[in-house]
PDB file of C-alpha atoms in Angstrom:
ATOM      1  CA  UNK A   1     -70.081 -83.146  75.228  1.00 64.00           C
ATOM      2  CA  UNK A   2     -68.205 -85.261  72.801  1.00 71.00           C
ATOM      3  CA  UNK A   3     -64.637 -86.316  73.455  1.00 74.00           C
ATOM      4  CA  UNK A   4     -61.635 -85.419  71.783  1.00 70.00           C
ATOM      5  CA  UNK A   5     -60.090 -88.388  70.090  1.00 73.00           C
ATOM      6  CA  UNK A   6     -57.263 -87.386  67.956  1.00 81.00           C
ATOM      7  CA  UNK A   7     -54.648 -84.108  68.825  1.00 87.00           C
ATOM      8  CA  UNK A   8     -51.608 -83.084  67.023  1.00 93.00           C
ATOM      9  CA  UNK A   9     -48.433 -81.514  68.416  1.00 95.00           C
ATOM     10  CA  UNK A  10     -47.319 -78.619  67.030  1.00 95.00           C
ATOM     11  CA  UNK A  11     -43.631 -77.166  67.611  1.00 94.00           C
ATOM     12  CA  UNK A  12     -42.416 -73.630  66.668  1.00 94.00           C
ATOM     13  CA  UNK A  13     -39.381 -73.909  65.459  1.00 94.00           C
ATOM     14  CA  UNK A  14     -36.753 -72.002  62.717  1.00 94.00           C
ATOM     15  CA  UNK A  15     -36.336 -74.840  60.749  1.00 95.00           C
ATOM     16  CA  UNK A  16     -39.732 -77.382  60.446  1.00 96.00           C
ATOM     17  CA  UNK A  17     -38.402 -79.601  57.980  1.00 95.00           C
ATOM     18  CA  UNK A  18     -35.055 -79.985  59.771  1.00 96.00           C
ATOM     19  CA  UNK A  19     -36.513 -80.894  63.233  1.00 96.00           C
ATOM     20  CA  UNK A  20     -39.823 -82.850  61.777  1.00 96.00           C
ATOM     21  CA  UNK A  21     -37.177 -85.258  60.446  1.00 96.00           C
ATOM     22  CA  UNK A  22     -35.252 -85.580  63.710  1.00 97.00           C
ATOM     23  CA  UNK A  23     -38.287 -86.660  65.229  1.00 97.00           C
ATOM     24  CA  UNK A  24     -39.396 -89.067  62.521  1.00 97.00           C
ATOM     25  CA  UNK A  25     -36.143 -90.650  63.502  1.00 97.00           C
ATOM     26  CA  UNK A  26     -36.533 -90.561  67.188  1.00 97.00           C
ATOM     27  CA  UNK A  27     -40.264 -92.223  66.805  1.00 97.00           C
ATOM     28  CA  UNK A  28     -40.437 -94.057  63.557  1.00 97.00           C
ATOM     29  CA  UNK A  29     -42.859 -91.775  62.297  1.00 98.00           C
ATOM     30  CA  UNK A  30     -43.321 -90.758  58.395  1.00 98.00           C
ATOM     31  CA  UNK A  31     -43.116 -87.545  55.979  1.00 96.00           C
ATOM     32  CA  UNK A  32     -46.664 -87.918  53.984  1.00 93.00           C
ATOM     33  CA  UNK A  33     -47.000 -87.491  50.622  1.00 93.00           C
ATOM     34  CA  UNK A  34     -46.700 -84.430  49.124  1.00 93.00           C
ATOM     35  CA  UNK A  35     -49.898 -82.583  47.975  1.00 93.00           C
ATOM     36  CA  UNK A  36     -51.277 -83.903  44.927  1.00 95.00           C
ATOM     37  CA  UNK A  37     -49.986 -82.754  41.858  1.00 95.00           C
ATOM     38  CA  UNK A  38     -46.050 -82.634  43.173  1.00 96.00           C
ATOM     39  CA  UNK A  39     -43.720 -85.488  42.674  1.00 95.00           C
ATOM     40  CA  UNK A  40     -41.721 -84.151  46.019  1.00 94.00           C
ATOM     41  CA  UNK A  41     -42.044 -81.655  49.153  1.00 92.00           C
ATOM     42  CA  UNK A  42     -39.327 -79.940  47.294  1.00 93.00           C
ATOM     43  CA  UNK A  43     -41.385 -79.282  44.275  1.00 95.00           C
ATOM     44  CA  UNK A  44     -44.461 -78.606  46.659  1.00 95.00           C
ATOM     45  CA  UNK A  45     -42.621 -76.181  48.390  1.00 93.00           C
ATOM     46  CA  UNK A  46     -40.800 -74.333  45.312  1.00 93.00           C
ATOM     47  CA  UNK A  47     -44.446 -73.137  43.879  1.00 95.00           C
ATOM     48  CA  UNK A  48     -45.428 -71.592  46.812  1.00 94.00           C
ATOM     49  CA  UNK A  49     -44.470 -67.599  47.302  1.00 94.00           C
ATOM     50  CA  UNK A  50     -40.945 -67.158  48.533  1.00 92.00           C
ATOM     51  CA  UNK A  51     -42.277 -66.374  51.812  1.00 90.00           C
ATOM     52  CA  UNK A  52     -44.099 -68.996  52.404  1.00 92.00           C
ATOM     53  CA  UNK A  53     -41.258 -71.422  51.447  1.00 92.00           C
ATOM     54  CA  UNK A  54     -40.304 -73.441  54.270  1.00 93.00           C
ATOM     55  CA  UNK A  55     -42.502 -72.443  56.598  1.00 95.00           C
ATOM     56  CA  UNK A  56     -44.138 -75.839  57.864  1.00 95.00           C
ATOM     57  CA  UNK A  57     -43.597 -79.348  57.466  1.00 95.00           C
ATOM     58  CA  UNK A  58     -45.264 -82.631  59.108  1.00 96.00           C
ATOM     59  CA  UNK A  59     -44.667 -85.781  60.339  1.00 96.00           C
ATOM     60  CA  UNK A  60     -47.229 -88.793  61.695  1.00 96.00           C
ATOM     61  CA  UNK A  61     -47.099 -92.276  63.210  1.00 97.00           C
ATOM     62  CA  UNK A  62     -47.443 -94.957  60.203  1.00 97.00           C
ATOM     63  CA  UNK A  63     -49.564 -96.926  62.483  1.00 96.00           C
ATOM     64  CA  UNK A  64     -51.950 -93.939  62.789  1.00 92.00           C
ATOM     65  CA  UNK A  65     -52.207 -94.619  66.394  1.00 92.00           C
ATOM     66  CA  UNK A  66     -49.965 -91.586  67.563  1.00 93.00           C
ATOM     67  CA  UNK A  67     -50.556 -87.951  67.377  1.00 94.00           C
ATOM     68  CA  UNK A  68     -49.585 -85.870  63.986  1.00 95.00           C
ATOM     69  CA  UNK A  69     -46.731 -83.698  64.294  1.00 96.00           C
ATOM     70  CA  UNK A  70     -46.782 -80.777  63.239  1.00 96.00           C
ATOM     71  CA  UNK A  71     -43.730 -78.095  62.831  1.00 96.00           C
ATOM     72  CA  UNK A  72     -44.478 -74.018  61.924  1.00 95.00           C
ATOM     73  CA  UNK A  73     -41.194 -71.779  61.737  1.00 94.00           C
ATOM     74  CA  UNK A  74     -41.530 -69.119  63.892  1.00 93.00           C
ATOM     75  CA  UNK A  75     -39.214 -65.630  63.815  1.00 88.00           C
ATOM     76  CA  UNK A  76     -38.157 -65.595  67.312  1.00 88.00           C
ATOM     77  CA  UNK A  77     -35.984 -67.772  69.004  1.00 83.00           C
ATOM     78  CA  UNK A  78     -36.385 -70.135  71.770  1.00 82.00           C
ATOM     79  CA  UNK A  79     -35.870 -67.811  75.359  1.00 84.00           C
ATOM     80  CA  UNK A  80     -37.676 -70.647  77.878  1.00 83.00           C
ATOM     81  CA  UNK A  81     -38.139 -74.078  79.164  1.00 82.00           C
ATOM     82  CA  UNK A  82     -40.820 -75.553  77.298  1.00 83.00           C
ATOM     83  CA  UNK A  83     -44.093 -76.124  79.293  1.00 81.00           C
ATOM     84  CA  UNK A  84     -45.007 -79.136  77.353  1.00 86.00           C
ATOM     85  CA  UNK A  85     -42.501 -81.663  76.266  1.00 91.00           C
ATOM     86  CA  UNK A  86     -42.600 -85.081  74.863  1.00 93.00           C
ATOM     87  CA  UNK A  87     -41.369 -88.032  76.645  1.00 94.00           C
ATOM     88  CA  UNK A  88     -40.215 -91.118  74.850  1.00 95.00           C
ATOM     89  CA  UNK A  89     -40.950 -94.322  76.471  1.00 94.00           C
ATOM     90  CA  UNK A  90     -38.129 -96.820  76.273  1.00 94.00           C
ATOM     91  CA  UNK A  91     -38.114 -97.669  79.600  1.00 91.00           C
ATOM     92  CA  UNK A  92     -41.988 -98.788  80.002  1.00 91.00           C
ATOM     93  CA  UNK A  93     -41.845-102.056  82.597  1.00 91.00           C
ATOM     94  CA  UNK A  94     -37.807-101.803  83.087  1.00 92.00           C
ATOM     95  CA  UNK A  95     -36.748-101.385  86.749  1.00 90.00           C
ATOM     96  CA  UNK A  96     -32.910-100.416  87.973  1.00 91.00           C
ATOM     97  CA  UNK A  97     -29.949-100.904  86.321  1.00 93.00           C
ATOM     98  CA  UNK A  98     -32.076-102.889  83.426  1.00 95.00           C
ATOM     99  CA  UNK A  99     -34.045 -99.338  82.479  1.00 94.00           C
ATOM    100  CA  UNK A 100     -31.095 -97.204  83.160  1.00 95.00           C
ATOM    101  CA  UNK A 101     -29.240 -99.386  79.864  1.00 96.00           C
ATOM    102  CA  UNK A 102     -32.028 -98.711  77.842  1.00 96.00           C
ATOM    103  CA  UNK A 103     -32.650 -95.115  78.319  1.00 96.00           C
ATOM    104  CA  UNK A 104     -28.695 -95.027  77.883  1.00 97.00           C
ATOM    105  CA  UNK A 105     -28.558 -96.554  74.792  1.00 97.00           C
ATOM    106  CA  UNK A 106     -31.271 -94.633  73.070  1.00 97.00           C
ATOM    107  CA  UNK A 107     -29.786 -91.401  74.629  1.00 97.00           C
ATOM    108  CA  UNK A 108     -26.763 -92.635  72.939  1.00 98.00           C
ATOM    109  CA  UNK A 109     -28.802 -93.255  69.705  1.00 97.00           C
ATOM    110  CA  UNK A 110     -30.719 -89.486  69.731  1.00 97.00           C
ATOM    111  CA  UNK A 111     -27.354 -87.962  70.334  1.00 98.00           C
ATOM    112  CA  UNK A 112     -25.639 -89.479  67.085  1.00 97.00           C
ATOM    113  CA  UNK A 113     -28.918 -87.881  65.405  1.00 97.00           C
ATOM    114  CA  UNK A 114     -28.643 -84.199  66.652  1.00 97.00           C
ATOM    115  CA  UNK A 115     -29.897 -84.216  69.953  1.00 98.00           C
ATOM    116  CA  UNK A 116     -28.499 -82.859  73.023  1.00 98.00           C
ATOM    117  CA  UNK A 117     -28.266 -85.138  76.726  1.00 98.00           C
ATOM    118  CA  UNK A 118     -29.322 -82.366  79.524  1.00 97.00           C
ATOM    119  CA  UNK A 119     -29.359 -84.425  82.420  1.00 97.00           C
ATOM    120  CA  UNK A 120     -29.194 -88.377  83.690  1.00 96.00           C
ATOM    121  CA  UNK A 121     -32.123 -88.496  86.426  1.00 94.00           C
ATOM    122  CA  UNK A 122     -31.290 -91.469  88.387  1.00 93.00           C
ATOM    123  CA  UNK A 123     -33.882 -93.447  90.840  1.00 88.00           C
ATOM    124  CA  UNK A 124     -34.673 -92.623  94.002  1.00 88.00           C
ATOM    125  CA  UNK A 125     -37.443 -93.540  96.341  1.00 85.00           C
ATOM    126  CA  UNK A 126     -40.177 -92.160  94.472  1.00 86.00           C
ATOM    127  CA  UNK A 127     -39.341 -91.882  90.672  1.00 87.00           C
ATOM    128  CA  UNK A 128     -37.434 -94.483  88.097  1.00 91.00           C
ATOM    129  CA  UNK A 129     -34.515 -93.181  86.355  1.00 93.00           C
ATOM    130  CA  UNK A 130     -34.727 -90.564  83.318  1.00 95.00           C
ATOM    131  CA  UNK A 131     -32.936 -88.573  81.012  1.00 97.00           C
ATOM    132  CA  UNK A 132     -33.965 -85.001  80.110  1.00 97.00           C
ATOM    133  CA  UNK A 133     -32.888 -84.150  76.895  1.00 97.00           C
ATOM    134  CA  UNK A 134     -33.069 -81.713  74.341  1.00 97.00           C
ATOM    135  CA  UNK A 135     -33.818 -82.128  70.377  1.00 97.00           C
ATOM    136  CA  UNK A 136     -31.916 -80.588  67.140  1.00 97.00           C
ATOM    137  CA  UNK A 137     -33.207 -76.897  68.465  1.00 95.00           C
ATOM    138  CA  UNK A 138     -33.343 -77.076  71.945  1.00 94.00           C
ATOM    139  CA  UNK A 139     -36.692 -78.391  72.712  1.00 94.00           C
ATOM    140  CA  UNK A 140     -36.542 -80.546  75.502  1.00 95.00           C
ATOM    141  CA  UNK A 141     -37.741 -83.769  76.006  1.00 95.00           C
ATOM    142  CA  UNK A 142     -37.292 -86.600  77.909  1.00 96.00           C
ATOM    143  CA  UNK A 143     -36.538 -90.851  77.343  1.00 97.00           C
ATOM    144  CA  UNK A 144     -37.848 -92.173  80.031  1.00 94.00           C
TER     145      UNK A 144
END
């Protein structure tokens, strides 16, 4: 059986290009080029039908190490906790107060972009402190 190497995320959402950019900001990731033949996504996006018009957009790591992004607008609204959700690792190799700083300051950062701070996790015997989160249309997530 051959192993799966590369995955993509995909979020439903109402708005794809609104929340695909949030999340280039929270990871550094890019908007691609547009198809070829269209100077922009906006002129991409204006030839196709009107229904069709907004109805995805992507993101993806300009390293190419981390997974595509990809966002699909969806008619109904969010009613649930996700069952899958991202966590961002700013934390990796902090302990204590030291992590707890860092996951404050880019919770601080994410919130002056859109997103929403659910909950400050803090240590205790078996777990290092988190923050659960929640982006520009309530999808949670967590810095950790």
């Amino acid at each position: 059986m051959t192993s799966i190497r590369q995955f993509q995320v995909t979020f439903d959402c109402a708005e794809p290009e609104r929340v695909a950019r949030f999340w280039c900001e929270v990871l550094g990731y890019v908007v691609p080029p547009p198809p070829e033949g269209f100077d922009t996504w906006d002129a991409y996006d204006r030839s196709l039908p009107p229904g069709e018009r907004g109805a995805w957009f992507a993101c993806s790591d300009p390293s190419g190490v981390g997974p595509r992004l990809f966002f699909q607008r969806v008619p109904e609204g969010k009613t649930a906790k996700n069952r899958v959700h991202l966590d961002v690792r700013v934390g990796t190799g902090l302990v204590g107060e030291e992590r707890l700083a860092a996951l404050q300051a880019e919770c601080a950062r994410l919130v002056a972009l859109g997103a929403t701070c659910v909950q400050v996790l803090l240590a205790d015997e078996d777990n290092e402190s988190c923050i659960a989160m929640q982006d520009v249309e309530g999808n949670e997530f967590c810095v950790d």
